[in-house]
Coordinates of N, CA and C in Angstrom, one line a residue:
X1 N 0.8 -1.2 0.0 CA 0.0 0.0 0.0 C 0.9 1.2 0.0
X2 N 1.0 2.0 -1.3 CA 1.5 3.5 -1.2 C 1.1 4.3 0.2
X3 N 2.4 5.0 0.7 CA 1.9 5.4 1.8 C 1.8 5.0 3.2
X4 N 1.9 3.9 3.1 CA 1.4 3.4 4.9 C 2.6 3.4 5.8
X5 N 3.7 3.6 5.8 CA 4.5 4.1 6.8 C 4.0 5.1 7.3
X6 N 3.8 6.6 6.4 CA 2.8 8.0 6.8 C 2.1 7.8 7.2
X7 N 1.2 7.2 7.2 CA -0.2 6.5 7.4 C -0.1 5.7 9.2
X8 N 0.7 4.7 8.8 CA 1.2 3.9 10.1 C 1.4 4.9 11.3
X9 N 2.5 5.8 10.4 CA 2.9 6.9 12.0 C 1.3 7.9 12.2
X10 N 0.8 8.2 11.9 CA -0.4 9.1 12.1 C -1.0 8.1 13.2
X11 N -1.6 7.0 12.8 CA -2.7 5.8 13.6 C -1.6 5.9 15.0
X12 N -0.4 5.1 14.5 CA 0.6 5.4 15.8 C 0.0 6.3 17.1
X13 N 0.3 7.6 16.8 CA 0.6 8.3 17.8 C -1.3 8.9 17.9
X14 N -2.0 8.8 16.9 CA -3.6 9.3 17.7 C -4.4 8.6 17.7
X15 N -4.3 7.2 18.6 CA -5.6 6.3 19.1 C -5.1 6.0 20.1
X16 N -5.5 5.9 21.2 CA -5.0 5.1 22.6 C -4.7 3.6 22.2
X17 N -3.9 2.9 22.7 CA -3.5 1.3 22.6 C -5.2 0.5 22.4
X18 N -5.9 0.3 23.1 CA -7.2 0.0 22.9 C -8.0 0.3 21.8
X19 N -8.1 1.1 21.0 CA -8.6 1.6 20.0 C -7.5 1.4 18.8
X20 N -6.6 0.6 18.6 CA -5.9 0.5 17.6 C -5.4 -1.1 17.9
X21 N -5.2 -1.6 16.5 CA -4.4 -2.8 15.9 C -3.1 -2.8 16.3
X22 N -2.3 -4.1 16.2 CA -1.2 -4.2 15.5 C -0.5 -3.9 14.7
X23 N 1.1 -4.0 14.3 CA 1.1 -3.6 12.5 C 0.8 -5.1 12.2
X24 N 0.8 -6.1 13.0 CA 0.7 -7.5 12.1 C -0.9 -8.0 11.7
X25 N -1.3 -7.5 12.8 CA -3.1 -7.7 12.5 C -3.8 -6.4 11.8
X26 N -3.1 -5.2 11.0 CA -2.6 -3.8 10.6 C -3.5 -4.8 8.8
X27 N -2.0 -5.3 9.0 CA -1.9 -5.9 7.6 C -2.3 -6.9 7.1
X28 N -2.5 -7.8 7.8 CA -3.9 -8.8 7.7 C -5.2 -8.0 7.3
X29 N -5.5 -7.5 8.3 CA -6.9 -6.9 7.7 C -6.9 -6.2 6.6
X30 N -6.0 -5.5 6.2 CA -5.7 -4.5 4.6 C -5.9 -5.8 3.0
X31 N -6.0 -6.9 3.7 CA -6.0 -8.2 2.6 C -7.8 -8.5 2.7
X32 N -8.5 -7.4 3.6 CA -10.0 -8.0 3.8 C -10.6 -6.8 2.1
X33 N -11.5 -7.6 1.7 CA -11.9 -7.0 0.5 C -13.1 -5.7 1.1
X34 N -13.6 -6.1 2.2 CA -14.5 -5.0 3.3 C -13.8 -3.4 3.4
X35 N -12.7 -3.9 3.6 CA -11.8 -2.7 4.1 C -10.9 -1.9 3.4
X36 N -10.8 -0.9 3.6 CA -10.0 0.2 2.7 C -9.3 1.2 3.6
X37 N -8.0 0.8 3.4 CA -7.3 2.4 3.9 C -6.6 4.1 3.1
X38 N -7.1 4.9 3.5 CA -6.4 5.8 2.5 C -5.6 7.0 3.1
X39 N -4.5 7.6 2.0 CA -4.2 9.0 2.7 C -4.4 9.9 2.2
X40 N -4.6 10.9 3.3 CA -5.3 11.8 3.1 C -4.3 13.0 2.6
X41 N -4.0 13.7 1.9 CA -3.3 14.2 0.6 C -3.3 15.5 0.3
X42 N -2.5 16.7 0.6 CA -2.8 17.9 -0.1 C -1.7 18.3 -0.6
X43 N -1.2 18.5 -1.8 CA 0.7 18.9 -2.7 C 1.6 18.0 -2.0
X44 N 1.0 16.7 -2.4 CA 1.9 15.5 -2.4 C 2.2 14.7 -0.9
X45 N 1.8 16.1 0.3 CA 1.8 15.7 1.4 C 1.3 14.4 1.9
X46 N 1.1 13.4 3.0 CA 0.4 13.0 3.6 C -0.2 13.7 5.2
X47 N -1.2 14.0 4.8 CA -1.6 14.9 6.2 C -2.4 14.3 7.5
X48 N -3.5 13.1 6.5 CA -4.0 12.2 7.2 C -4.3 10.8 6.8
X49 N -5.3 10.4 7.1 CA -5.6 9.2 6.9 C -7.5 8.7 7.2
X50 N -8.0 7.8 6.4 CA -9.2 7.5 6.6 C -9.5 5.9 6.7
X51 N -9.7 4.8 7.5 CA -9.9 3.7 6.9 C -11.0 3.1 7.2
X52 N -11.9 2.8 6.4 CA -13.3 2.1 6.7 C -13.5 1.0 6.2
X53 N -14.9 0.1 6.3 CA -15.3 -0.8 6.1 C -16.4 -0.6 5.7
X54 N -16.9 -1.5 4.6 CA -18.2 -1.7 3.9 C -19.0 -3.1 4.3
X55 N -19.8 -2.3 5.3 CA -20.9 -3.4 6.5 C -22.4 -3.6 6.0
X56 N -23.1 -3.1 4.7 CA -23.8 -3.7 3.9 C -24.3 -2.2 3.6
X57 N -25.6 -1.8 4.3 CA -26.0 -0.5 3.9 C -25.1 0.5 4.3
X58 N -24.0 0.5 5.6 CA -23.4 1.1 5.8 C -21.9 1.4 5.5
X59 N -21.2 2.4 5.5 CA -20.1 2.5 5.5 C -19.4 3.4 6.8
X60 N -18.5 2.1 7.7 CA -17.8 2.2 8.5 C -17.0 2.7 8.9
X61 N -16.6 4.6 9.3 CA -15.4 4.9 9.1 C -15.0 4.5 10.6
X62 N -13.6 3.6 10.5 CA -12.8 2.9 11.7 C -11.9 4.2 12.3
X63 N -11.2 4.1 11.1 CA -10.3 5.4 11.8 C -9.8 7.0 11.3
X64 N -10.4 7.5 11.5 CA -9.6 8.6 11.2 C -9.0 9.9 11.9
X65 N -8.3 10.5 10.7 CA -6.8 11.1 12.1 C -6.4 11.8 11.2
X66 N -5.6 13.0 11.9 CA -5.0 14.6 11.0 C -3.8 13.8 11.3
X67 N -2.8 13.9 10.9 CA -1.5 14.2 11.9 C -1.1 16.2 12.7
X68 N -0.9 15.7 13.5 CA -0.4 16.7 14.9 C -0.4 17.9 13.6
X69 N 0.6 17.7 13.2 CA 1.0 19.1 13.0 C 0.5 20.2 11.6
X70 N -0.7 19.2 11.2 CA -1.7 19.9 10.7 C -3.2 19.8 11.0
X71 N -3.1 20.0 12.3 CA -4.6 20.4 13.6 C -4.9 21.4 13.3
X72 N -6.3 21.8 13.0 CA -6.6 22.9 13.4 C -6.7 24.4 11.9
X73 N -6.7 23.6 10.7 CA -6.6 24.0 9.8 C -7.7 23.4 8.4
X74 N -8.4 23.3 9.0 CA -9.9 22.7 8.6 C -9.7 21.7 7.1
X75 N -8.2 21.0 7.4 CA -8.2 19.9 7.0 C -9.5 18.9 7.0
X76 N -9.0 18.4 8.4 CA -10.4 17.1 8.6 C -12.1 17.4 8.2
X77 N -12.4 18.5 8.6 CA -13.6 18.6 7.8 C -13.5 18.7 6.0
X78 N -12.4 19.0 5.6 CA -12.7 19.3 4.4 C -12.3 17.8 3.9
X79 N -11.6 17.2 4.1 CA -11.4 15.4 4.2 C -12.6 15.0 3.9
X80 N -13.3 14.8 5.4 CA -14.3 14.3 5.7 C -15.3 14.8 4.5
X81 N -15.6 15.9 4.3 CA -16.8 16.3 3.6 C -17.0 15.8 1.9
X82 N -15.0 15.5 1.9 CA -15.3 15.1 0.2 C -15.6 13.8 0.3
X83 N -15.5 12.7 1.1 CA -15.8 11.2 1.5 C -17.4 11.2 1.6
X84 N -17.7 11.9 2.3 CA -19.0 12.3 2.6 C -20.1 12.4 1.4
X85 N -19.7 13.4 0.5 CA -20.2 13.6 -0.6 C -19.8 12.3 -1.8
X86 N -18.7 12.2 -1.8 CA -18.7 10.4 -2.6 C -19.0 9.0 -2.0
X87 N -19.3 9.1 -1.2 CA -19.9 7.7 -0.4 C -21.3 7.6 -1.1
X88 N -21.8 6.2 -1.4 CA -22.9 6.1 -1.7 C -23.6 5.6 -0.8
X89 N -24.0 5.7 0.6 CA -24.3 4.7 1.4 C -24.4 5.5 2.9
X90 N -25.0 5.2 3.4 CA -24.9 5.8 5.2 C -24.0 6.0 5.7
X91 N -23.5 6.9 6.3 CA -21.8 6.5 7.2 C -22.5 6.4 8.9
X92 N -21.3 5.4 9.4 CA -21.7 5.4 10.9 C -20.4 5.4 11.2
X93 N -19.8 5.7 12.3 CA -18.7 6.1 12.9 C -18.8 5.8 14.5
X94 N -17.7 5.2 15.5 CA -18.0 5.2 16.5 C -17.2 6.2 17.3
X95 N -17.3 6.8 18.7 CA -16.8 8.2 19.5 C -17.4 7.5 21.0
X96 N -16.2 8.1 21.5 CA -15.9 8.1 23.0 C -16.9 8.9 23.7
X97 N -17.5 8.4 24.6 CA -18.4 9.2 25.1 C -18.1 10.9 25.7
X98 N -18.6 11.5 25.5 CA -18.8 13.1 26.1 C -18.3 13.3 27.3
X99 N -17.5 13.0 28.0 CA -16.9 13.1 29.6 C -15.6 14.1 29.8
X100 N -15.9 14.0 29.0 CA -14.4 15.3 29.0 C -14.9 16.6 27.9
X101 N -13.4 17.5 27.9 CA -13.4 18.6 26.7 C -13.0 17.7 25.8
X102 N -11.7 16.8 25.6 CA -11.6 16.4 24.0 C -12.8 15.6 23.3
X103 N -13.1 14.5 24.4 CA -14.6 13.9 23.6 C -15.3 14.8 23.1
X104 N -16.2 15.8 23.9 CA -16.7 16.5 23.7 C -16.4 17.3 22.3
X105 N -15.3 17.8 22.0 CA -14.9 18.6 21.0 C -15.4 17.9 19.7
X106 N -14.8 16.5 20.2 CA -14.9 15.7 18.9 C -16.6 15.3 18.4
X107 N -17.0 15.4 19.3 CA -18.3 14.7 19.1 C -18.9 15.9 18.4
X108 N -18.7 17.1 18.8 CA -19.1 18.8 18.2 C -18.6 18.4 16.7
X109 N -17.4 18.1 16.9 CA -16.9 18.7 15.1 C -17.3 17.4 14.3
X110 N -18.0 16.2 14.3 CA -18.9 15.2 13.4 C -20.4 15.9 13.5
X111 N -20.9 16.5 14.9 CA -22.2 17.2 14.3 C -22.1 18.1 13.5
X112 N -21.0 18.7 13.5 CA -21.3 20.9 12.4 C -21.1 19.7 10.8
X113 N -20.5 18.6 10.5 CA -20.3 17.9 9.5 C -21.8 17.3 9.4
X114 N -22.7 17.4 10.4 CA -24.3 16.6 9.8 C -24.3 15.5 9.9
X115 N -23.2 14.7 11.3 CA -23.6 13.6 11.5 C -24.4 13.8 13.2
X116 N -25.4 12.4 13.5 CA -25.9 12.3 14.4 C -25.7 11.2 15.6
X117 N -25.9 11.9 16.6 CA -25.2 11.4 17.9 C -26.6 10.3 18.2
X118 N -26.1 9.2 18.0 CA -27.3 8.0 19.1 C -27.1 7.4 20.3
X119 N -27.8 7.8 21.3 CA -27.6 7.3 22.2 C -27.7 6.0 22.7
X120 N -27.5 4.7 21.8 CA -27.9 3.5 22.5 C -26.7 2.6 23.2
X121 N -26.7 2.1 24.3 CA -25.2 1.4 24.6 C -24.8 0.7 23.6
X122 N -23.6 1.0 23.4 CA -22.8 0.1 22.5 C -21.1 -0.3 22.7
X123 N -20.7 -0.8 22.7 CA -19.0 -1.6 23.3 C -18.6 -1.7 22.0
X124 N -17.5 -1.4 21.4 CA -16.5 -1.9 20.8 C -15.9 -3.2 21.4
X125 N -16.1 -4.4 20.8 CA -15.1 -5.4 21.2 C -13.5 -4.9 21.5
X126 N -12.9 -6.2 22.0 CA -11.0 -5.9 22.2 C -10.4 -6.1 20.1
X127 N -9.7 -5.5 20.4 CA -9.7 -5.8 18.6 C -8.7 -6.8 19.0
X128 N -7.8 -6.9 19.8 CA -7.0 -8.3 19.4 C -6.8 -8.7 21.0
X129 N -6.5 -10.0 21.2 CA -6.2 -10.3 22.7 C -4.6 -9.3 23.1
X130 N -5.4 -9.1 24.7 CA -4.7 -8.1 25.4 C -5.2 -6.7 25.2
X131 N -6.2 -6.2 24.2 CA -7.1 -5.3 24.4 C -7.6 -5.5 25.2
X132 N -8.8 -4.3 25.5 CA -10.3 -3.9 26.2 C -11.2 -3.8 25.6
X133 N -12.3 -4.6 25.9 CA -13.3 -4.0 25.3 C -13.5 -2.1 25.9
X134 N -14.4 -1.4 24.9 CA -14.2 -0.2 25.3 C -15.8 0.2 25.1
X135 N -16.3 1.5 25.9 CA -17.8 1.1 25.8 C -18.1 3.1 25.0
X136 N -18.4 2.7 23.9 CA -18.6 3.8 23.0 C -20.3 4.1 22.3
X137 N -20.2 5.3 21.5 CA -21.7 5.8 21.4 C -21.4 5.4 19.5
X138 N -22.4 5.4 18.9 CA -22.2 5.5 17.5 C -22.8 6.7 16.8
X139 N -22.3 7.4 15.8 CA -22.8 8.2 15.3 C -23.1 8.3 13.7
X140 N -24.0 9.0 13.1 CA -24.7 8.7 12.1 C -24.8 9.1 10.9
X141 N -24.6 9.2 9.6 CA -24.9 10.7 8.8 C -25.5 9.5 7.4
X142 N -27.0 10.6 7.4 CA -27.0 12.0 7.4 C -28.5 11.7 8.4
X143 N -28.4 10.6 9.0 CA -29.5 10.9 10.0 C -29.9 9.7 10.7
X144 N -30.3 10.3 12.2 CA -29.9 9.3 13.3 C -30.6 8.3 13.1
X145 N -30.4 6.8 14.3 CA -31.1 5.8 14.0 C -31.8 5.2 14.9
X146 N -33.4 4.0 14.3 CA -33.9 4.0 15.4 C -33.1 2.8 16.6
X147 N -34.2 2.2 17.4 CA -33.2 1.2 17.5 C -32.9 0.1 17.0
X148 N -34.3 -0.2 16.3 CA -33.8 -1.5 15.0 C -32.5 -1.2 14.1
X149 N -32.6 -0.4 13.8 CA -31.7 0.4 13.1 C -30.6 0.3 13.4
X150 N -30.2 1.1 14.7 CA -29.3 0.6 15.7 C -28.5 -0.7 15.9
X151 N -30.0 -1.7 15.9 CA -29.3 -3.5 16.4 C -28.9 -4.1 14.9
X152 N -29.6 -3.6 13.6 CA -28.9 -3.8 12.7 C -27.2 -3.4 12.6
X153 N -27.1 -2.5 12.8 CA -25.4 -1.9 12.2 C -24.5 -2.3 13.6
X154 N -25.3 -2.4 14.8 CA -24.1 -3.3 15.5 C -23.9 -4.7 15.0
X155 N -24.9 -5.5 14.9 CA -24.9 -6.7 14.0 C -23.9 -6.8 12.9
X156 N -24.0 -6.0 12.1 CA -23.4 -5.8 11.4 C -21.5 -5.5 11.5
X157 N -21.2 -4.5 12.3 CA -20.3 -4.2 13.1 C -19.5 -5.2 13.6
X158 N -20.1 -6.3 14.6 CA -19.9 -7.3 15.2 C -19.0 -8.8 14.5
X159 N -20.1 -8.7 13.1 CA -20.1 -10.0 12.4 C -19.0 -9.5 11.0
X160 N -18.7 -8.2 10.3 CA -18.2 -8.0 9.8 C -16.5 -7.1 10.0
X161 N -16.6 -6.5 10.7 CA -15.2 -5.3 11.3 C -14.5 -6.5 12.5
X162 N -15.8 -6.8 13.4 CA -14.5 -7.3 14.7 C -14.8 -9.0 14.9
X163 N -15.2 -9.7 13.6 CA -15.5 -11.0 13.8 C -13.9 -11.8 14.1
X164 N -12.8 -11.6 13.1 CA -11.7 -11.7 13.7 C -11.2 -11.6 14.7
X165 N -11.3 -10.6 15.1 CA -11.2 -9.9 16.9 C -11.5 -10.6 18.0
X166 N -12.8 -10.8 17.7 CA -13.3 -11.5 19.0 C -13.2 -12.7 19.3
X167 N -12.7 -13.0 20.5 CA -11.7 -14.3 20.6 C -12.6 -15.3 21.6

C-alpha cells in the first residue's frame, strides 16, 4: 500500500493502545476485500488518513486522524466532507463518550459535519487479545437511528469489522 508508513505513524501516535491494531493484524486486515485504507493528501503531502469498512447498507469509518501538525486548519472537515459527498451509502462512525473537553470537542466537530449522535449502549469489542473492550456511542450521517436500526449496524459491526477480533 502507497503510503502506509505516513499512514502507520499518524494511527501510531492518535488512538490510545485499545482503540488500535497491530502492525501485524494492521496488515492482515488490509487483505480483507471489506476494508479500505487511504491517505489523506494535499501537494503530495500525507496529512492524514481514513480507513473504513463496507458493512452492507453502511459504510464504517474505523479510523480517522490529521497528523499533529496539521490540527486545526480545517483539514479534517474538508477530508471528511469530500468522503461524505462520494460515499454512496450511510456512514456510521464510532466516538468516546462526552466526559471530557476532548470527547466532547470531537463529538461537536462530526455534528457541524451533519452527523448524528445515538444514544444506545454500545462496546466496541477488544480488537485483538490483550485489548479492552471499550464502551462507545455511534454516530450517524446523514440521520440518526432508530433502535432496530441501531441493532442492525451493530450486528453488522460485530459479524463483519470485529468478527476476527473477538476471541
Amino acid at each position: 500500500m502507497e503510503n502506509f508508513t505516513a499512514i502507520w505513524n499518524i494511527y501510531e501516535s492518535s488512538f490510545p493502545e485499545d482503540e488500535k491494531r497491530s502492525l501485524n493484524l494492521q496488515l492482515e486486515i488490509l487483505k480483507n476485500p471489506n476494508y479500505q485504507m487511504k491517505a489523506l493528501e494535499d501537494d503530495g503531502r500525507v496529512l492524514g488518513f481514513i480507513s473504513f469498512w463496507d458493512i452492507g447498507e453502511y459504510v464504517f469509518i474505523e479510523h480517522f486522524a490529521i497528523d499533529d501538525s496539521f490540527r486545526g486548519r480545517n483539514y479534517g472537515s474538508k477530508f471528511l466532507n469530500t468522503f461524505l459527498n462520494e460515499a454512496d451509502k450511510k456512514i456510521v462512525l464510532e466516538v468516546e463518550k462526552p466526559e471530557d473537553n476532548i470527547t466532547k470537542r470531537r463529538i461537536s466537530f462530526y455534528q457541524r459535519l451533519d452527523f448524528k449522535l445515538n444514544a444506545y449502549d454500545y462496546t466496541q469489542p477488544p480488537l485483538e487479545e490483550g485489548k479492552n473492550a471499550i464502551p462507545l456511542l455511534l454516530m450517524t450521517y446523514p440521520e440518526a437511528m432508530d433502535q432496530e436500526q441501531f441493532n442492525k449496524v451493530k450486528e453488522a459491526l460485530y459479524r463483519v469489522v470485529y468478527s476476527n477480533e473477538i476471541k
